[in-house]
Coordinates of C-alpha atoms and ligand atoms in Angstrom, one line a residue:
M1 CA 0.1 -0.3 0.2
Q2 CA 1.4 3.5 -0.7
I3 CA 1.0 6.4 1.5
A4 CA 1.9 10.0 1.0
S5 CA 2.2 12.2 4.3
F6 CA 2.0 15.9 3.9
S7 CA 3.1 18.5 6.2
C8 CA 5.9 16.3 7.5
K9 CA 8.4 18.0 9.4
L10 CA 11.6 16.0 10.2
Y11 CA 10.2 15.2 14.0
D12 CA 6.8 13.8 12.2
R13 CA 8.9 11.7 10.2
Q14 CA 11.0 10.4 12.7
M15 CA 8.1 9.4 14.8
L16 CA 5.8 7.9 11.9
C17 CA 8.9 6.1 10.6
R18 CA 9.4 4.5 14.5
H19 CA 5.9 3.2 13.9
M20 CA 5.5 2.4 10.3
P21 CA 5.0 -1.1 9.0
I22 CA 8.2 -2.0 6.9
E23 CA 5.8 -3.3 4.0
W24 CA 3.7 0.1 3.8
E25 CA 5.3 2.0 1.0
N26 CA 5.9 5.4 2.4
S27 CA 6.4 8.8 1.3
Y28 CA 7.1 12.0 3.4
Y29 CA 6.6 15.5 2.3
D30 CA 7.3 18.4 3.9
V31 CA 4.9 20.8 2.4
P32 CA 1.6 21.0 2.6
L33 CA -1.3 19.2 0.8
E34 CA -3.3 21.8 -1.5
R35 CA -3.9 22.1 -5.2
K36 CA -0.2 22.9 -6.2
T37 CA 1.3 19.8 -4.2
L38 CA -1.5 17.2 -5.2
A39 CA 1.1 15.4 -7.9
Y40 CA 2.8 14.0 -4.6
A41 CA -0.4 11.9 -3.9
E42 CA -0.7 10.6 -7.4
G43 CA -1.5 6.7 -6.9
C44 CA -1.4 7.0 -3.0
E45 CA -4.1 4.8 -1.8
V46 CA -3.6 6.6 1.9
V47 CA -2.6 10.3 2.3
T48 CA -1.9 11.2 5.8
A49 CA -2.4 15.2 6.3
F50 CA -1.7 17.9 9.3
V51 CA -4.0 21.0 10.8
N52 CA -3.2 23.4 8.0
D53 CA -3.6 21.3 5.0
R54 CA -6.6 22.4 2.6
L55 CA -8.7 19.2 1.8
D56 CA -11.3 21.6 -0.1
A57 CA -13.7 19.9 -2.7
V58 CA -11.2 20.5 -5.7
V59 CA -8.4 18.4 -3.7
L60 CA -10.6 16.0 -2.7
E61 CA -12.0 15.5 -6.1
E62 CA -8.5 14.9 -7.5
L63 CA -7.4 13.0 -4.6
A64 CA -10.0 10.5 -5.7
Q65 CA -9.4 10.5 -9.0
G66 CA -5.7 9.7 -8.2
G67 CA -6.6 6.8 -6.3
T68 CA -6.9 7.7 -2.8
K69 CA -9.4 5.9 -0.6
L70 CA -8.3 6.9 3.0
I71 CA -7.5 10.4 4.3
A72 CA -5.6 9.7 7.6
L73 CA -5.5 13.0 9.6
R74 CA -2.9 13.4 12.1
C75 CA -5.1 15.6 14.3
A76 CA -8.2 16.1 15.9
G77 CA -9.8 18.7 14.4
F78 CA -11.1 18.2 10.9
N79 CA -12.4 22.0 10.1
H80 CA -10.1 22.3 7.2
V81 CA -11.9 19.2 5.5
D82 CA -14.9 19.3 3.2
V83 CA -16.2 16.2 5.2
P84 CA -19.8 16.3 3.1
K85 CA -17.5 16.0 -0.4
A86 CA -15.3 13.4 0.7
K87 CA -18.4 11.3 1.9
E88 CA -20.0 12.2 -1.8
L89 CA -16.6 11.0 -3.4
G90 CA -16.5 7.7 -1.1
L91 CA -13.6 8.8 0.2
K92 CA -13.0 8.0 4.3
V93 CA -11.7 10.5 6.3
V94 CA -10.2 9.2 9.8
R95 CA -8.6 11.3 12.6
V96 CA -6.8 11.3 16.1
P97 CA -9.3 12.2 18.5
D98 CA -7.1 12.8 21.2
Y99 CA -3.5 13.0 21.3
S100 CA -2.5 14.4 24.6
P101 CA -5.4 16.9 26.3
Y102 CA -2.6 17.1 29.0
A103 CA -0.4 18.8 26.8
V104 CA -2.9 21.5 25.3
A105 CA -4.0 21.8 29.0
E106 CA -0.6 22.4 30.2
H107 CA 0.2 25.4 27.5
T108 CA -2.7 26.5 28.3
I109 CA -1.9 27.3 31.9
G110 CA 1.4 28.4 30.8
L111 CA 0.4 30.9 28.8
M112 CA -1.7 32.6 31.5
L113 CA 1.1 32.2 33.8
A114 CA 3.8 33.6 31.7
L115 CA 1.4 36.5 30.6
N116 CA 0.3 37.3 34.3
R117 CA 3.9 37.5 35.7
R118 CA 5.3 38.8 32.4
L119 CA 7.3 35.8 32.1
Y120 CA 8.6 36.4 28.6
R121 CA 9.6 39.8 29.6
A122 CA 11.4 39.1 32.6
Y123 CA 13.9 36.7 30.5
N124 CA 14.8 39.5 28.0
R125 CA 15.1 42.1 30.9
I126 CA 17.4 39.8 32.8
R127 CA 19.6 39.1 29.7
E128 CA 20.3 42.7 29.6
G129 CA 20.9 43.3 33.1
N130 CA 17.7 45.2 33.5
F131 CA 16.4 44.4 37.3
S132 CA 13.5 46.9 37.3
L133 CA 9.9 45.6 38.4
N134 CA 8.4 48.3 36.6
G135 CA 5.6 46.8 34.2
M136 CA 6.0 43.5 35.6
L137 CA 3.2 43.6 38.2
G138 CA 0.8 40.7 38.2
F139 CA -2.2 39.3 40.1
D140 CA -2.9 36.0 42.3
M141 CA -4.4 33.4 40.4
H142 CA -6.0 32.3 43.6
G143 CA -9.7 33.6 43.9
K144 CA -10.2 34.5 40.3
T145 CA -12.6 33.4 38.0
V146 CA -11.9 31.5 34.7
G147 CA -14.3 30.9 31.9
I148 CA -14.0 27.8 29.7
I149 CA -15.5 27.7 26.5
G150 CA -16.0 24.2 25.6
A151 CA -16.2 21.7 28.4
G152 CA -14.8 18.7 26.5
K153 CA -11.0 16.6 27.3
I154 CA -9.3 20.0 27.2
G155 CA -11.6 22.3 28.6
R156 CA -12.0 20.1 31.9
L157 CA -8.6 19.2 32.1
V158 CA -7.6 23.3 32.3
G159 CA -10.6 23.6 34.5
K160 CA -9.2 20.9 36.9
M161 CA -5.8 22.3 37.1
L162 CA -7.2 25.7 38.0
K163 CA -9.0 24.7 40.9
A164 CA -5.9 23.7 42.3
F165 CA -4.7 27.3 42.0
G166 CA -8.0 28.3 44.0
C167 CA -9.7 29.6 41.0
R168 CA -13.6 29.6 40.4
I169 CA -14.6 27.8 37.2
L170 CA -17.2 28.6 34.7
V171 CA -17.9 26.7 32.0
Y172 CA -20.0 27.3 28.7
D173 CA -20.9 24.3 26.9
P174 CA -23.9 23.7 24.8
Y175 CA -24.8 20.3 26.0
E176 CA -25.1 19.0 29.3
C177 CA -21.8 18.9 31.3
I178 CA -21.9 15.6 32.9
G179 CA -19.4 15.3 35.5
C180 CA -18.6 19.0 35.8
K181 CA -20.2 19.3 38.9
D182 CA -17.9 16.6 40.3
L183 CA -14.9 18.3 39.4
G184 CA -16.3 21.9 41.2
L185 CA -16.9 23.7 37.3
E186 CA -20.2 25.4 37.0
Q187 CA -21.9 25.6 33.9
V188 CA -23.5 28.6 32.9
P189 CA -25.0 30.4 29.9
L190 CA -22.5 32.0 27.4
D191 CA -23.8 35.7 28.8
E192 CA -22.7 35.1 32.5
L193 CA -19.2 33.7 31.5
F194 CA -18.6 36.7 29.7
A195 CA -19.6 38.9 32.6
E196 CA -18.1 37.3 35.3
S197 CA -14.6 35.6 34.0
D198 CA -11.2 37.7 34.5
I199 CA -9.5 35.1 32.4
I200 CA -11.5 33.2 29.3
S201 CA -10.0 30.4 27.8
L202 CA -11.4 29.0 24.4
H203 CA -11.5 24.9 24.2
C204 CA -14.4 24.3 21.4
P205 CA -13.9 22.8 18.2
L206 CA -14.2 25.5 15.1
T207 CA -17.7 25.0 13.7
Q208 CA -20.0 27.3 11.8
S209 CA -21.7 28.4 15.2
T210 CA -18.2 29.1 17.2
N211 CA -16.4 30.6 14.0
H212 CA -15.8 34.0 15.5
I213 CA -17.6 33.6 18.9
I214 CA -15.1 36.2 19.9
N215 CA -16.1 39.1 17.9
A216 CA -16.4 42.9 19.0
E217 CA -20.1 42.1 20.5
T218 CA -18.8 39.5 22.9
I219 CA -15.6 41.2 23.6
A220 CA -17.6 44.5 25.1
K221 CA -19.6 41.9 27.3
M222 CA -16.4 40.9 29.1
K223 CA -14.8 42.2 32.1
K224 CA -12.4 45.3 31.5
G225 CA -8.8 44.0 31.3
V226 CA -9.8 40.4 30.6
M227 CA -7.3 37.9 29.8
L228 CA -8.0 36.0 26.9
I229 CA -6.6 32.6 25.8
N230 CA -7.0 30.4 22.7
T231 CA -5.4 27.3 22.1
G232 CA -8.2 26.0 20.3
R233 CA -8.6 27.1 16.4
G234 CA -7.5 30.9 15.3
A235 CA -10.8 31.6 13.7
L236 CA -12.7 31.1 16.8
V237 CA -11.7 34.7 17.4
D238 CA -12.5 37.9 15.1
T239 CA -8.6 38.9 14.8
Q240 CA -9.5 42.8 13.9
A241 CA -11.9 42.7 17.1
L242 CA -9.1 41.3 19.1
I243 CA -6.7 44.0 18.2
D244 CA -9.4 46.8 18.6
G245 CA -10.1 45.0 22.1
L246 CA -6.3 45.3 23.1
K247 CA -6.0 49.0 22.0
T248 CA -9.1 49.9 24.0
R249 CA -7.4 48.2 27.0
Q250 CA -10.6 46.0 27.2
I251 CA -8.4 42.9 26.5
G252 CA -5.8 43.1 29.2
Y253 CA -3.9 40.0 28.4
L254 CA -4.2 37.7 25.1
G255 CA -2.3 34.5 24.6
M256 CA -2.4 32.6 21.5
D257 CA -1.3 29.3 20.4
V258 CA -3.4 29.5 16.9
Y259 CA -4.3 32.4 14.7
E260 CA -6.9 32.7 12.1
K261 CA -4.5 33.2 8.9
E262 CA -1.7 30.9 10.5
G263 CA -1.6 28.6 7.4
V264 CA 0.7 30.7 5.4
L265 CA 3.1 31.5 8.7
F266 CA 2.9 28.7 11.2
F267 CA 5.3 25.8 11.2
E268 CA 7.6 27.6 8.8
D269 CA 10.9 29.8 9.3
H270 CA 10.3 33.2 8.1
S271 CA 12.6 35.2 9.9
C272 CA 14.3 36.3 7.0
E273 CA 11.2 37.6 5.1
I274 CA 8.9 40.6 5.4
I275 CA 5.7 39.2 6.9
E276 CA 2.9 40.8 5.1
D277 CA 0.4 40.1 7.6
D278 CA -0.5 43.5 8.9
Q279 CA -3.1 42.3 11.6
F280 CA -0.5 39.6 13.1
E281 CA 2.4 42.2 12.9
R282 CA 0.4 44.6 14.8
L283 CA -0.6 41.9 17.6
V284 CA 3.3 40.8 18.0
T285 CA 4.2 44.5 18.7
L286 CA 1.7 44.5 21.9
P287 CA 3.7 44.1 25.4
N288 CA 0.6 42.1 26.9
V289 CA 0.5 39.6 23.8
L290 CA 1.9 36.5 23.7
I291 CA 1.9 34.2 20.9
T292 CA 3.0 30.5 20.2
G293 CA 3.1 28.9 16.8
H294 CA 0.5 26.1 17.3
Q295 CA 2.8 24.3 19.3
A296 CA 0.3 23.7 22.8
Y297 CA 0.0 20.1 20.9
F298 CA 3.8 19.4 20.9
T299 CA 4.9 16.9 23.4
E300 CA 6.7 13.6 23.2
E301 CA 4.2 11.8 24.2
A302 CA 1.4 13.8 21.8
L303 CA 3.3 13.2 18.7
T304 CA 3.9 9.3 19.8
H305 CA 0.1 9.0 20.2
I306 CA -0.5 10.7 16.9
A307 CA 1.8 8.3 14.8
E308 CA 0.6 5.3 16.7
T309 CA -3.2 6.3 16.3
T310 CA -2.5 7.3 12.6
I311 CA -1.2 3.7 11.9
E312 CA -3.7 1.8 13.9
N313 CA -6.3 4.0 11.7
I314 CA -4.3 2.8 8.5
R315 CA -4.2 -0.8 9.6
A316 CA -7.9 -0.8 10.1
Y317 CA -8.8 0.5 7.2
E318 CA -6.3 -2.0 5.1
E319 CA -8.0 -4.9 7.1
G320 CA -11.7 -3.8 6.4
L321 CA -12.3 -3.2 10.0
V322 CA -15.1 -0.5 11.6
L323 CA -12.6 2.8 11.4
K324 CA -13.8 3.8 15.2
N325 CA -11.8 7.2 14.4
E326 CA -13.9 8.0 11.3
V327 CA -15.4 11.6 10.8
L328 CA -18.7 11.1 10.2
C329 CA -20.1 14.9 9.7
G330 CA -18.9 18.1 8.9
Ligands
NAI401 P1 -13.6 17.6 22.7 O1 -14.3 17.3 21.8 O2 -13.1 17.0 24.0 O3 -14.4 19.0 23.4 C1 -14.8 20.0 22.8 C2 -16.2 20.6 23.6 O4 -16.5 21.6 22.9 C3 -17.2 19.4 23.6 O5 -17.3 19.5 25.1 C4 -18.3 20.1 23.0 O6 -19.6 20.2 23.1 C5 -17.8 21.6 23.0 N1 -18.7 22.6 22.1 C6 -19.4 22.2 20.7 N2 -19.9 22.9 20.2 C7 -19.7 24.4 21.2 C8 -20.2 25.8 21.2 N3 -20.7 26.0 20.1 N4 -19.6 26.6 22.3 C9 -19.0 26.3 23.3 N5 -18.4 24.8 23.4 C10 -19.0 24.1 22.1 O7 -12.5 18.6 22.3 P2 -10.8 18.5 22.6 O8 -10.2 17.6 22.6 O9 -11.1 19.0 24.5 O10 -10.5 19.5 22.0 C11 -10.7 20.8 21.8 C12 -10.3 21.9 20.6 O11 -8.9 22.5 21.1 C13 -10.1 21.0 19.6 O12 -11.4 21.4 18.7 C14 -9.1 21.9 18.4 O13 -9.5 22.6 18.0 C15 -8.0 22.5 19.7 N6 -7.1 21.6 19.8 C16 -5.8 22.6 19.7 C17 -4.5 21.9 19.6 C18 -3.3 22.8 19.7 O14 -2.1 22.5 19.7 N7 -3.3 24.3 19.9 C19 -4.1 20.8 19.8 C20 -5.5 19.6 20.1 C21 -6.9 20.5 20.1

């Protein structure tokens, strides 16, 4: 069986190679899967792809024509795949439903603490011999109210970890949050979460209903000086509204691991280029903004789990078994 893996960095390749059965014929490409790279997938029954690969209708049609039968996503989110189109073409789509909720939850807490205590600024100041504490004043996490949007695996873990800090945790989820009460997490309506939270953290999937869930209107409902953390998906937030909210000081701190237009930036070295995304560049200039490049998932354990589950998914397809990680709806 021929397999083509896209958006495959050296670390992905090493991890996949460690687990791939030798009888499979694998090709690894450090380029995204998109219209102009489709030739690499020609004749490959299985294609593996990552978060910023664009699996739109045209790409899916070409893949199907080229003989692809299975798309094995090496990620949990599938907002970048036209799933109804894949279904129509008879292409199966599988994913890795959870690679390490701990990795993402721990990174989320890391962003909160780094922003609150300005750790990223302290690092530079000390290296320059500047031991002044001006501008470094933080707040106790203890006693603060944290609002979590999306009380799934990651959201609940973030809540559980913050309980240890002595925070009050509010969660919003359209479905009943079974077990949240036992963890001490209070399920509330979204507007209540906006009004009462000192910190708001996004952990819901990107869907039509969550696209720009953080926008000018919802930012206005938040407490002045709120800390906003996004380790979910970039398009959960309207970037211009975010910049406006930071400029008016309505948003006091911003931590983000994902960005609406990250596809052309993240996972690559652009340090010798002029970045043309003015919104991104504006965010980078602000002293109360901390951005990481979609690295929340990036732990040894998560990469191992991604490789193992991807191979299990392909193996199940090859053996004609039920695909337990199949994506069934868009
Ligand atoms: P999950 O499926 O366990 O939880 C998602 C929760 O969001 C569910 O409880 C669901 O009911 C809820 N939800 C659905 N629609 C909602 C809405 N309109 N408003 C509020 N909540 C809603 O997913 P998990 O594993 O907790 O992951 C959450 C998200 O984190 C993923 O969808 C993905 O986008 C993101 N992620 C980011 C990573 C990173 O490296 N930055 C890595 C892995 C996931």
